[in-house]
Amino acid sequence: MRVPPVYRRWVTCPEPRPQASLRLFCFHFAGGDASIFRLWTTQLPSFIEVCPIELPGRATRRGEAPITHFTELIEKLSGMMRPFLNQLPAAFFGHSFGGNIAFELTRLLRRTGEPMPLRLFLAASPALFVRPQLPPPVSHLPDSEFLERIGSRYRLPQEVLASEDFQQEVLPALRADMSVAESYHYTREAPLEVPISAFGAEGDPEVSPAEAQAWCRETNVGFRLRMLPSNDHFFVSTERRRLHQGIIEDLQGLAG
């Protein structure tokens, strides 16, 4: 990657592929980090170079202060990704919280006249504009109540939430990401000239099939919904084979 190291803190590339014709930028769910996509770098075909995004305040960037406001995060991301977007065609994949980031980043790129992705992949990500009301804020709550609400909302095992590793390694990033999510406000704009592929889980407690289908309203040039046989909101790992199959099908032939 021909960019200064400061940009590569944000845009990681575990397996550079100089001959790739397209980059897939991957945005993790709340509390996650770039390592979620580690196996993707070797399991997707050679024409795709996988570039997971690493946000500050976690994993390799644990010592940095996290960003806690949506607008600040999107604007910072657009600046850090600009050199990469000018080098090679791109697609965006976002899971849950990461899907809303990928969507709003694409709309910001359109407003500023920057290169936009060839396709958006949104997994376990609700089209929030169809919800009559959003869940009550939780990021301000004490740790015990915060984890109780998060565990109930996403069906996370209590033994995982109570583990020392989770509370030391994940909790600070999760709280920051929930602050970002709670500061997000959807505003209506013209549909994108970017096709959208949505993935949902049939038994997802957080995202209904209707909320996944509603992304069709945000594009003028093609939409596809795939519902996966899972009850897990975090199917980015458990349904990796089906996700990869869908991504490959929809990217084949898009970049030269």
PDB file of N, CA and C in Angstrom, residues 58 64 74 81 83 161 170 222:
ATOM      1  N   ARG A  58      -8.930   0.299  20.673  1.00  0.00           N
ATOM      2  CA  ARG A  58      -9.084  -1.162  20.752  1.00  0.00           C
ATOM      3  C   ARG A  58      -7.879  -1.843  20.090  1.00  0.00           C
ATOM      4  N   GLU A  64      -4.948   4.546  22.249  1.00  0.00           N
ATOM      5  CA  GLU A  64      -5.473   5.802  21.715  1.00  0.00           C
ATOM      6  C   GLU A  64      -6.885   6.064  22.237  1.00  0.00           C
ATOM      7  N   ILE A  74     -17.102   9.525  11.060  1.00  0.00           N
ATOM      8  CA  ILE A  74     -17.259   9.437   9.619  1.00  0.00           C
ATOM      9  C   ILE A  74     -16.310  10.399   8.898  1.00  0.00           C
ATOM     10  N   MET A  81      -9.275   7.219   4.574  1.00  0.00           N
ATOM     11  CA  MET A  81      -9.473   6.262   3.496  1.00  0.00           C
ATOM     12  C   MET A  81      -9.262   6.865   2.111  1.00  0.00           C
ATOM     13  N   PRO A  83      -6.750   8.220   0.446  1.00  0.00           N
ATOM     14  CA  PRO A  83      -5.638   7.753  -0.404  1.00  0.00           C
ATOM     15  C   PRO A  83      -5.882   6.377  -1.010  1.00  0.00           C
ATOM     16  N   LEU A 161     -19.881 -11.894  29.154  1.00  0.00           N
ATOM     17  CA  LEU A 161     -19.889 -10.509  29.621  1.00  0.00           C
ATOM     18  C   LEU A 161     -19.172 -10.346  30.948  1.00  0.00           C
ATOM     19  N   VAL A 170     -12.741  -5.546  25.843  1.00  0.00           N
ATOM     20  CA  VAL A 170     -13.852  -5.211  24.947  1.00  0.00           C
ATOM     21  C   VAL A 170     -14.730  -4.090  25.483  1.00  0.00           C
ATOM     22  N   GLY A 222     -29.852  -1.266  -7.907  1.00  0.00           N
ATOM     23  CA  GLY A 222     -29.792  -2.697  -7.644  1.00  0.00           C
ATOM     24  C   GLY A 222     -29.719  -3.023  -6.169  1.00  0.00           C
TER      25      GLY A 222
END
